[in-house]
Tab-separated table of C-alpha atoms and ligand atoms in Angstrom:
chain	number	residue	atom	x	y	z
A	1	MET	CA	-4.926	52.781	-0.468
A	2	GLU	CA	-4.265	51.020	2.825
A	3	TRP	CA	-4.859	47.270	2.632
A	4	GLU	CA	-3.585	45.764	5.876
A	5	SER	CA	-6.602	46.705	8.033
A	6	ARG	CA	-9.017	45.328	5.437
A	7	TYR	CA	-7.699	41.794	5.448
A	8	SER	CA	-9.662	39.073	7.222
A	9	GLU	CA	-8.132	37.730	10.387
A	10	ARG	CA	-7.371	34.563	8.423
A	11	ALA	CA	-5.516	36.439	5.691
A	12	ARG	CA	-3.515	38.455	8.210
A	13	GLY	CA	-1.921	35.211	9.366
A	14	MET	CA	-0.765	34.342	5.834
A	15	LYS	CA	2.928	35.067	5.360
A	16	ALA	CA	5.073	34.992	2.224
A	17	SER	CA	7.076	31.785	2.258
A	18	GLU	CA	10.794	32.408	2.700
A	19	ILE	CA	11.327	29.302	0.572
A	20	ARG	CA	9.548	30.881	-2.407
A	21	GLU	CA	12.023	33.771	-2.189
A	22	LEU	CA	14.903	31.322	-2.018
A	23	LEU	CA	13.569	29.372	-5.004
A	24	ARG	CA	13.341	32.566	-7.038
A	25	LEU	CA	16.972	33.263	-6.275
A	26	THR	CA	18.050	29.752	-7.203
A	27	GLN	CA	16.486	30.038	-10.664
A	28	GLN	CA	19.552	31.988	-11.805
A	29	PRO	CA	21.075	29.768	-14.476
A	30	ASP	CA	24.571	29.492	-12.974
A	31	ILE	CA	23.297	28.233	-9.583
A	32	ILE	CA	23.186	24.481	-9.084
A	33	SER	CA	19.945	24.098	-7.205
A	34	PHE	CA	19.027	21.236	-4.907
A	35	ALA	CA	16.349	23.489	-3.412
A	36	GLY	CA	13.070	23.009	-5.333
A	37	GLY	CA	11.224	19.680	-5.525
A	38	LEU	CA	11.070	19.736	-9.293
A	39	PRO	CA	10.837	16.692	-11.555
A	40	SER	CA	13.624	16.426	-14.083
A	41	PRO	CA	12.708	18.381	-17.244
A	42	GLU	CA	14.185	15.529	-19.327
A	43	SER	CA	11.486	13.256	-17.864
A	44	PHE	CA	8.508	14.928	-19.548
A	45	PRO	CA	6.912	12.751	-22.261
A	46	THR	CA	6.451	15.677	-24.651
A	47	VAL	CA	6.021	13.769	-27.915
A	48	ASP	CA	3.361	11.441	-26.499
A	49	ILE	CA	1.536	14.368	-24.875
A	50	ALA	CA	1.507	16.243	-28.204
A	51	GLU	CA	0.089	13.183	-29.953
A	52	VAL	CA	-2.572	12.559	-27.284
A	53	THR	CA	-3.573	16.247	-27.226
A	54	THR	CA	-4.128	16.248	-30.983
A	55	HIS	CA	-6.215	13.099	-30.624
A	56	ILE	CA	-8.408	14.739	-27.942
A	57	MET	CA	-8.875	17.848	-30.063
A	58	LEU	CA	-9.916	15.758	-33.047
A	59	THR	CA	-12.217	13.380	-31.177
A	60	ALA	CA	-13.537	15.016	-27.998
A	61	ALA	CA	-12.936	18.757	-28.292
A	62	GLU	CA	-16.460	19.756	-27.281
A	63	GLU	CA	-16.296	17.933	-23.953
A	64	ALA	CA	-12.651	18.791	-23.334
A	65	LEU	CA	-13.256	22.510	-23.756
A	66	GLN	CA	-16.464	22.527	-21.719
A	67	TYR	CA	-17.046	22.772	-17.932
A	68	GLY	CA	-16.941	19.351	-16.326
A	69	THR	CA	-18.425	17.974	-13.108
A	70	THR	CA	-16.836	19.046	-9.830
A	71	GLU	CA	-16.005	15.406	-9.036
A	72	GLY	CA	-13.887	15.138	-12.181
A	73	TYR	CA	-13.915	13.158	-15.421
A	74	ASN	CA	-15.514	9.836	-14.507
A	75	ARG	CA	-13.123	7.667	-16.500
A	76	LEU	CA	-10.159	9.326	-14.820
A	77	ARG	CA	-11.823	8.884	-11.405
A	78	GLU	CA	-12.245	5.184	-12.157
A	79	TYR	CA	-8.644	4.988	-13.278
A	80	CYS	CA	-7.424	6.616	-10.043
A	81	ALA	CA	-9.448	4.116	-7.985
A	82	TYR	CA	-7.847	1.298	-9.986
A	83	TRP	CA	-4.361	2.868	-9.674
A	84	SER	CA	-4.677	3.065	-5.884
A	85	LYS	CA	-5.473	-0.649	-5.588
A	86	LYS	CA	-1.793	-1.537	-5.859
A	87	GLU	CA	-1.285	0.196	-2.508
A	88	GLY	CA	-4.068	-1.903	-1.000
A	89	ILE	CA	-6.744	0.806	-1.163
A	90	GLU	CA	-10.283	-0.419	-1.836
A	91	ALA	CA	-12.026	2.479	-3.559
A	92	THR	CA	-14.546	3.031	-6.322
A	93	MET	CA	-15.086	6.076	-8.470
A	94	ASP	CA	-17.524	7.391	-5.822
A	95	ASN	CA	-14.678	7.713	-3.342
A	96	VAL	CA	-12.520	9.753	-5.739
A	97	VAL	CA	-12.417	13.439	-6.679
A	98	ILE	CA	-9.945	14.821	-9.206
A	99	THR	CA	-8.268	17.948	-7.836
A	100	SER	CA	-6.095	20.727	-9.239
A	101	GLY	CA	-2.955	19.301	-7.670
A	102	SER	CA	-2.886	17.648	-4.267
A	103	GLN	CA	-2.208	21.095	-2.847
A	104	GLN	CA	-5.831	21.941	-3.630
A	105	GLY	CA	-6.911	18.761	-1.831
A	106	LEU	CA	-4.917	19.767	1.261
A	107	ASP	CA	-6.510	23.221	1.207
A	108	ILE	CA	-10.072	21.927	0.834
A	109	VAL	CA	-9.610	19.256	3.517
A	110	SER	CA	-8.346	21.961	5.887
A	111	LYS	CA	-11.249	24.215	4.934
A	112	ILE	CA	-13.759	21.471	5.715
A	113	LEU	CA	-12.271	20.112	8.930
A	114	LEU	CA	-10.494	22.903	10.742
A	115	ASP	CA	-11.765	25.645	13.017
A	116	PRO	CA	-9.429	28.254	14.511
A	117	ASN	CA	-7.264	26.738	17.280
A	118	ASP	CA	-8.031	23.116	16.406
A	119	VAL	CA	-4.877	21.111	16.915
A	120	VAL	CA	-3.261	19.315	13.998
A	121	ILE	CA	-0.396	16.926	14.623
A	122	VAL	CA	2.318	17.162	11.994
A	123	GLU	CA	5.616	15.434	11.438
A	124	ALA	CA	8.860	17.076	12.483
A	125	PRO	CA	9.951	17.953	9.826
A	126	SER	CA	6.880	18.339	7.598
A	127	TYR	CA	5.863	19.408	4.062
A	128	LEU	CA	5.671	23.195	3.842
A	129	GLY	CA	2.669	23.334	1.520
A	130	GLY	CA	0.693	21.128	3.904
A	131	LEU	CA	1.641	23.349	6.838
A	132	GLY	CA	0.620	26.409	4.820
A	133	ALA	CA	-2.809	24.962	3.997
A	134	ILE	CA	-3.456	24.084	7.644
A	135	ARG	CA	-2.164	27.413	8.924
A	136	ALA	CA	-4.474	29.289	6.551
A	137	TYR	CA	-7.459	27.949	8.523
A	138	GLN	CA	-5.926	29.131	11.819
A	139	ALA	CA	-5.379	25.706	13.315
A	140	SER	CA	-2.406	25.240	15.610
A	141	PHE	CA	0.361	22.665	15.269
A	142	THR	CA	1.861	20.078	17.515
A	143	ALA	CA	4.891	18.363	16.014
A	144	VAL	CA	5.910	14.751	16.633
A	145	LYS	CA	9.358	13.376	15.835
A	146	MET	CA	10.260	10.904	13.118
A	147	ASP	CA	13.089	8.419	12.925
A	148	ASP	CA	14.247	6.189	10.050
A	149	GLU	CA	10.958	4.275	10.261
A	150	GLY	CA	8.714	7.333	10.007
A	151	LEU	CA	6.507	9.098	12.568
A	152	MET	CA	7.224	7.690	16.051
A	153	MET	CA	4.043	6.133	17.390
A	154	ASP	CA	5.072	6.009	21.071
A	155	GLN	CA	5.812	9.737	20.940
A	156	LEU	CA	2.560	10.378	19.124
A	157	GLU	CA	0.542	8.561	21.770
A	158	ASP	CA	2.397	10.316	24.612
A	159	THR	CA	1.710	13.660	22.953
A	160	ILE	CA	-1.994	12.909	22.525
A	161	LYS	CA	-2.310	11.750	26.135
A	162	LYS	CA	-0.897	15.068	27.341
A	163	MET	CA	-3.370	17.105	25.268
A	164	ASN	CA	-6.647	18.434	26.720
A	165	HIS	CA	-8.517	17.278	23.621
A	166	PRO	CA	-7.375	14.763	21.050
A	167	PRO	CA	-6.118	16.330	17.806
A	168	LYS	CA	-8.606	16.954	15.021
A	169	LEU	CA	-6.204	15.707	12.407
A	170	VAL	CA	-2.859	14.006	11.947
A	171	TYR	CA	-1.153	15.078	8.724
A	172	THR	CA	1.484	12.702	7.374
A	173	VAL	CA	3.560	12.130	4.243
A	174	PRO	CA	4.358	8.505	5.041
A	175	THR	CA	6.275	7.390	1.945
A	176	PHE	CA	9.612	8.937	0.865
A	177	GLN	CA	8.675	11.922	2.912
A	178	ASN	CA	9.136	15.499	1.813
A	179	PRO	CA	11.493	16.725	3.222
A	180	ALA	CA	13.223	13.868	5.093
A	181	GLY	CA	12.988	11.051	2.506
A	182	VAL	CA	11.981	8.431	5.138
A	183	THR	CA	9.154	5.890	4.885
A	184	MET	CA	6.813	4.840	7.674
A	185	ILE	CA	7.010	1.093	8.256
A	186	GLU	CA	3.844	-1.017	7.996
A	187	LYS	CA	3.617	-1.712	11.735
A	188	ARG	CA	3.434	2.009	12.427
A	189	ARG	CA	0.855	2.546	9.679
A	190	LYS	CA	-1.433	0.028	11.379
A	191	LYS	CA	-0.727	1.559	14.768
A	192	LEU	CA	-1.609	5.027	13.472
A	193	VAL	CA	-4.998	3.784	12.288
A	194	ASP	CA	-5.550	2.132	15.699
A	195	LEU	CA	-4.666	5.359	17.495
A	196	ALA	CA	-7.017	7.297	15.214
A	197	HIS	CA	-9.772	4.926	16.280
A	198	ASP	CA	-8.896	5.066	20.006
A	199	TYR	CA	-8.593	8.851	20.131
A	200	ASP	CA	-11.126	9.600	17.404
A	201	PHE	CA	-9.129	11.721	14.971
A	202	VAL	CA	-8.843	11.905	11.181
A	203	ILE	CA	-5.669	11.039	9.259
A	204	MET	CA	-4.614	13.020	6.209
A	205	GLU	CA	-2.292	10.782	4.160
A	206	ASP	CA	-0.407	12.733	1.500
A	207	ASN	CA	1.375	10.433	-0.936
A	208	PRO	CA	2.918	12.151	-3.958
A	209	TYR	CA	6.003	9.933	-4.127
A	210	GLY	CA	4.805	6.348	-3.559
A	211	ASP	CA	5.251	5.380	-7.222
A	212	LEU	CA	8.820	6.623	-7.288
A	213	ARG	CA	10.484	3.638	-5.607
A	214	TYR	CA	14.064	2.810	-6.597
A	215	SER	CA	14.918	0.134	-4.037
A	216	GLY	CA	13.340	-1.862	-1.188
A	217	ASP	CA	9.897	-3.456	-0.966
A	218	PRO	CA	6.581	-1.692	-1.623
A	219	VAL	CA	4.474	-0.627	1.366
A	220	LYS	CA	0.723	-0.457	1.677
A	221	ALA	CA	-0.957	2.908	2.094
A	222	ILE	CA	-2.208	3.838	5.579
A	223	LYS	CA	-5.612	4.057	3.904
A	224	ALA	CA	-5.342	0.309	3.186
A	225	PHE	CA	-5.728	-0.396	6.944
A	226	ASP	CA	-8.696	1.934	7.367
A	227	ASP	CA	-12.017	0.155	7.727
A	228	GLU	CA	-13.835	3.108	9.316
A	229	GLY	CA	-13.345	5.739	6.602
A	230	ARG	CA	-11.091	7.863	8.873
A	231	VAL	CA	-8.238	8.243	6.442
A	232	ILE	CA	-8.317	10.826	3.692
A	233	TYR	CA	-5.751	9.964	1.052
A	234	THR	CA	-4.303	12.104	-1.704
A	235	SER	CA	-1.862	11.402	-4.501
A	236	THR	CA	-0.829	13.334	-7.587
A	237	PHE	CA	0.318	13.082	-11.182
A	238	SER	CA	2.747	15.953	-10.574
A	239	LYS	CA	5.819	13.851	-9.894
A	240	ILE	CA	5.059	10.926	-12.203
A	241	PHE	CA	3.735	12.863	-15.202
A	242	SER	CA	3.787	16.665	-15.075
A	243	PRO	CA	3.297	19.207	-12.273
A	244	GLY	CA	2.268	21.808	-14.864
A	245	MET	CA	-0.864	19.782	-15.663
A	246	ARG	CA	-2.027	20.282	-12.026
A	247	LEU	CA	-3.823	16.941	-11.714
A	248	ALA	CA	-4.199	14.910	-8.546
A	249	TRP	CA	-6.857	12.918	-6.756
A	250	ILE	CA	-8.295	12.516	-3.310
A	251	ILE	CA	-9.892	9.381	-1.855
A	252	GLY	CA	-12.246	9.398	1.096
A	253	HIS	CA	-15.390	7.992	2.596
A	254	GLU	CA	-18.436	8.790	0.439
A	255	THR	CA	-19.995	11.051	3.101
A	256	PHE	CA	-16.810	13.091	3.354
A	257	ILE	CA	-16.452	13.160	-0.441
A	258	ARG	CA	-19.917	14.733	-0.782
A	259	LYS	CA	-18.840	17.579	1.507
A	260	PHE	CA	-15.514	17.852	-0.313
A	261	VAL	CA	-17.341	18.323	-3.623
A	262	ILE	CA	-19.509	21.118	-2.190
A	263	ALA	CA	-16.406	22.888	-0.874
A	264	LYS	CA	-14.553	22.405	-4.158
A	265	GLN	CA	-17.479	23.884	-6.083
A	266	SER	CA	-16.880	27.259	-4.498
A	267	THR	CA	-13.145	26.945	-5.103
A	268	ASP	CA	-12.939	26.289	-8.842
A	269	LEU	CA	-16.250	24.734	-10.039
A	270	CYS	CA	-14.271	21.938	-11.649
A	271	THR	CA	-10.739	20.781	-12.370
A	272	ASN	CA	-9.448	21.521	-15.885
A	273	SER	CA	-11.508	19.275	-18.244
A	274	PHE	CA	-8.991	19.516	-21.058
A	275	VAL	CA	-5.980	18.141	-19.180
A	276	GLN	CA	-8.082	15.487	-17.428
A	277	ARG	CA	-8.949	14.028	-20.837
A	278	ILE	CA	-5.370	14.250	-22.052
A	279	LEU	CA	-4.147	12.446	-18.966
A	280	TYR	CA	-6.862	9.792	-19.157
A	281	GLU	CA	-6.071	9.078	-22.808
A	282	TYR	CA	-2.376	8.843	-21.892
A	283	CYS	CA	-3.212	6.328	-19.153
A	284	ARG	CA	-5.708	4.422	-21.334
A	285	ARG	CA	-2.920	3.803	-23.846
A	286	ASP	CA	-0.848	2.269	-21.025
A	287	LEU	CA	1.828	4.905	-21.507
A	288	ILE	CA	1.955	5.905	-17.837
A	289	GLU	CA	3.440	2.635	-16.557
A	290	ASN	CA	6.279	2.747	-19.101
A	291	HIS	CA	6.866	6.371	-18.331
A	292	ILE	CA	7.142	5.722	-14.595
A	293	ASN	CA	9.577	2.875	-15.230
A	294	LYS	CA	11.677	5.263	-17.282
A	295	ILE	CA	11.752	8.021	-14.676
A	296	ARG	CA	12.490	5.521	-11.913
A	297	GLU	CA	15.668	4.610	-13.799
A	298	ILE	CA	16.635	8.276	-14.202
A	299	TYR	CA	15.993	9.127	-10.546
A	300	ARG	CA	17.617	5.992	-9.150
A	301	GLU	CA	20.810	7.005	-10.919
A	302	LYS	CA	20.546	10.587	-9.697
A	303	ARG	CA	19.972	9.435	-6.122
A	304	ASP	CA	23.018	7.187	-6.350
A	305	VAL	CA	25.157	9.945	-7.836
A	306	MET	CA	24.151	12.228	-4.970
A	307	LEU	CA	24.833	9.554	-2.341
A	308	GLU	CA	28.262	8.784	-3.837
A	309	SER	CA	29.102	12.489	-4.056
A	310	LEU	CA	28.084	13.056	-0.426
A	311	GLU	CA	30.340	10.187	0.573
A	312	GLU	CA	33.202	11.741	-1.364
A	313	TYR	CA	32.819	15.442	-0.656
A	314	PHE	CA	30.955	16.018	2.622
A	315	PRO	CA	33.312	16.403	5.582
A	316	GLU	CA	33.329	14.230	8.673
A	317	GLY	CA	30.570	15.055	11.157
A	318	CYS	CA	27.856	15.126	8.471
A	319	SER	CA	25.213	12.438	7.923
A	320	TRP	CA	22.295	11.919	5.547
A	321	THR	CA	19.317	9.678	4.848
A	322	ARG	CA	19.413	6.986	2.122
A	323	PRO	CA	15.895	7.139	0.714
A	324	ASP	CA	14.441	4.210	-1.226
A	325	GLY	CA	12.474	6.599	-3.409
A	326	GLY	CA	11.048	10.085	-3.857
A	327	LEU	CA	13.017	13.187	-4.727
A	328	PHE	CA	14.767	14.217	-1.518
A	329	LEU	CA	17.385	13.320	0.961
A	330	TRP	CA	17.985	14.989	4.257
A	331	ALA	CA	21.433	15.924	5.503
A	332	ARG	CA	22.760	16.843	8.929
A	333	VAL	CA	25.838	18.967	9.516
A	334	PRO	CA	27.553	19.538	12.896
A	335	GLU	CA	25.219	21.043	15.541
A	336	TYR	CA	27.006	24.393	15.657
A	337	ILE	CA	26.330	25.150	11.970
A	338	ASP	CA	23.120	27.017	11.216
A	339	THR	CA	22.204	26.014	7.656
A	340	LYS	CA	19.975	29.080	7.288
A	341	VAL	CA	22.962	31.321	7.877
A	342	MET	CA	25.177	29.120	5.697
A	343	ILE	CA	22.870	29.476	2.678
A	344	GLY	CA	24.437	32.898	1.948
A	345	GLU	CA	27.883	31.261	1.609
A	346	ALA	CA	26.411	28.473	-0.506
A	347	ILE	CA	24.828	30.970	-2.906
A	348	LYS	CA	28.220	32.692	-3.230
A	349	GLU	CA	29.561	29.272	-4.343
A	350	ARG	CA	26.544	29.059	-6.743
A	351	VAL	CA	24.870	26.106	-5.061
A	352	ALA	CA	21.538	26.009	-3.168
A	353	TYR	CA	19.529	23.824	-0.793
A	354	VAL	CA	16.618	24.446	1.573
A	355	HIS	CA	17.610	24.929	5.223
A	356	GLY	CA	15.934	22.338	7.423
A	357	ALA	CA	14.489	24.664	10.076
A	358	ALA	CA	11.946	25.864	7.493
A	359	PHE	CA	10.195	22.474	7.763
A	360	PHE	CA	9.859	22.461	11.555
A	361	VAL	CA	6.927	24.252	13.150
A	362	ASP	CA	9.055	25.021	16.241
A	363	GLY	CA	12.114	26.323	14.345
A	364	SER	CA	14.327	23.386	15.383
A	365	GLY	CA	16.485	21.442	12.910
A	366	THR	CA	18.871	24.366	12.430
A	367	ASN	CA	21.732	22.031	11.424
A	368	THR	CA	19.762	20.183	8.727
A	369	MET	CA	19.047	20.684	5.038
A	370	ARG	CA	16.888	19.217	2.295
A	371	LEU	CA	18.615	18.201	-0.910
A	372	CYS	CA	16.542	17.433	-4.001
A	373	PHE	CA	18.310	15.025	-6.363
A	374	SER	CA	15.787	14.859	-9.227
A	375	TYR	CA	16.329	18.153	-10.999
A	376	ALA	CA	20.037	18.742	-11.621
A	377	SER	CA	21.981	16.703	-14.191
A	378	ASN	CA	24.342	14.008	-12.864
A	379	GLU	CA	27.377	16.215	-13.569
A	380	LYS	CA	25.776	19.139	-11.752
A	381	ILE	CA	24.879	16.941	-8.786
A	382	ARG	CA	28.556	15.970	-8.439
A	383	GLU	CA	29.771	19.533	-8.843
A	384	GLY	CA	27.075	20.970	-6.552
A	385	ILE	CA	27.765	18.530	-3.726
A	386	LYS	CA	31.492	19.213	-4.105
A	387	ARG	CA	30.857	22.956	-3.727
A	388	LEU	CA	28.538	22.404	-0.779
A	389	GLY	CA	31.127	20.157	0.873
A	390	ARG	CA	33.631	23.018	0.538
A	391	VAL	CA	31.200	25.481	2.121
A	392	ILE	CA	30.591	23.151	5.104
A	393	GLU	CA	34.322	22.545	5.505
A	394	LYS	CA	34.908	26.304	5.716
A	395	GLU	CA	32.236	26.585	8.442
A	396	ILE	CA	33.853	23.768	10.410
A	397	LYS	CA	37.296	25.385	10.119
A	398	ALA	CA	35.903	28.776	11.165
A	399	HIS	CA	34.272	27.164	14.213
A	400	LYS	CA	37.455	25.390	15.238
A	401	ALA	CA	39.670	28.448	14.739
B	501	PLP	C1	4.262	16.110	0.263
B	501	PLP	C2	3.669	16.906	-0.843
B	501	PLP	N1	2.348	17.082	-0.888
B	501	PLP	C3	1.766	17.789	-1.864
B	501	PLP	C4	2.523	18.370	-2.862
B	501	PLP	C5	1.814	19.199	-3.906
B	501	PLP	O1	1.703	18.501	-5.104
B	501	PLP	P1	0.791	18.972	-6.304
B	501	PLP	O2	1.724	19.401	-7.393
B	501	PLP	O3	-0.008	17.777	-6.672
B	501	PLP	O4	-0.078	20.088	-5.830
B	501	PLP	C6	3.917	18.222	-2.865
B	501	PLP	C7	4.743	18.871	-3.887
B	501	PLP	O5	5.930	18.962	-3.809
B	501	PLP	C8	4.502	17.462	-1.832
B	501	PLP	O6	5.815	17.260	-1.748
């Protein structure tokens, strides 16, 4: 049976992610992987989850095993509205929908807003899953650079001015960005909202890492500066609780949320009722705050171990970001090294990363790489960075020879 000609035009544009292939490879047990963005397995609160699950089965099994509303379990929606207040977001339950991971939110937002050839402005570099969701609805990308203070607003405005039509959407991961680890400063957050008003576009704020801060002062969400309902915000329990539970939430203006619910209905009818109740009970018992404090300690140490190891083992000519939170840092090697080509050598040394070019819509960033510090043990971080340092040194020597 021949399938290719039967696919919709939309599906024909969907390509297997090269990163997925790489991640499969790096699952071999003897490879030290800095490639995936996985929480540390030691961070999962398994005993508490077992206890809460038993409680739900004994007290609310009928509701937990039943279909729920598309909007999500109301108590969890209320909790998410409350949780988002610490970032300055004023929301009620009516602004919140529980989603099956924020990836689902990104897909449904793209489905609702994007027509083929609409222009979406993304960060250079940007989160691959976000790019994939946008690409699936046949929009086109324009990338704008970031520096240590996040997306560069002067460049963004210049880019918009040169466009025939303003962009439909600006997609940003403003806090401890995946992949670069940088955080947009408050001044730029306000400026972005002003630009959205002036040029009449929507902002998609994707914030999976905001609660994972290890140093520096908290920042307000972009959504906190939005008094027109132009910002759609999403956050997730994947990195602070468990990605396997697939629970996240989206916050938006009530009008937009009504449309979002209709679109979600045809996607999955409702998010998993069972895990929503487990998570809510976990939060109701105030276990989540303690848990986040615990994982912050674990990840702060891992980040520091990686930074110290980079200092010790990466050769001269390399540089890297020093993120205040999240799971990633971003390293640069000399211009003449292509990190996509180098990955083969790294795998031979049993160490893996994601080459930076994968995160750029224009294929630039060939001398960059994303390193995830949350997954490997401290010993493996040291050993892995040592091996990677050796691989880079070899490349430098080969270039000079
Ligand atoms: C920036 C960003 N957005 C969204 C997601 C998807 O998260 P979820 O597990 O909630 O679907 C990730 C996961 O790594 C991410 O890094």
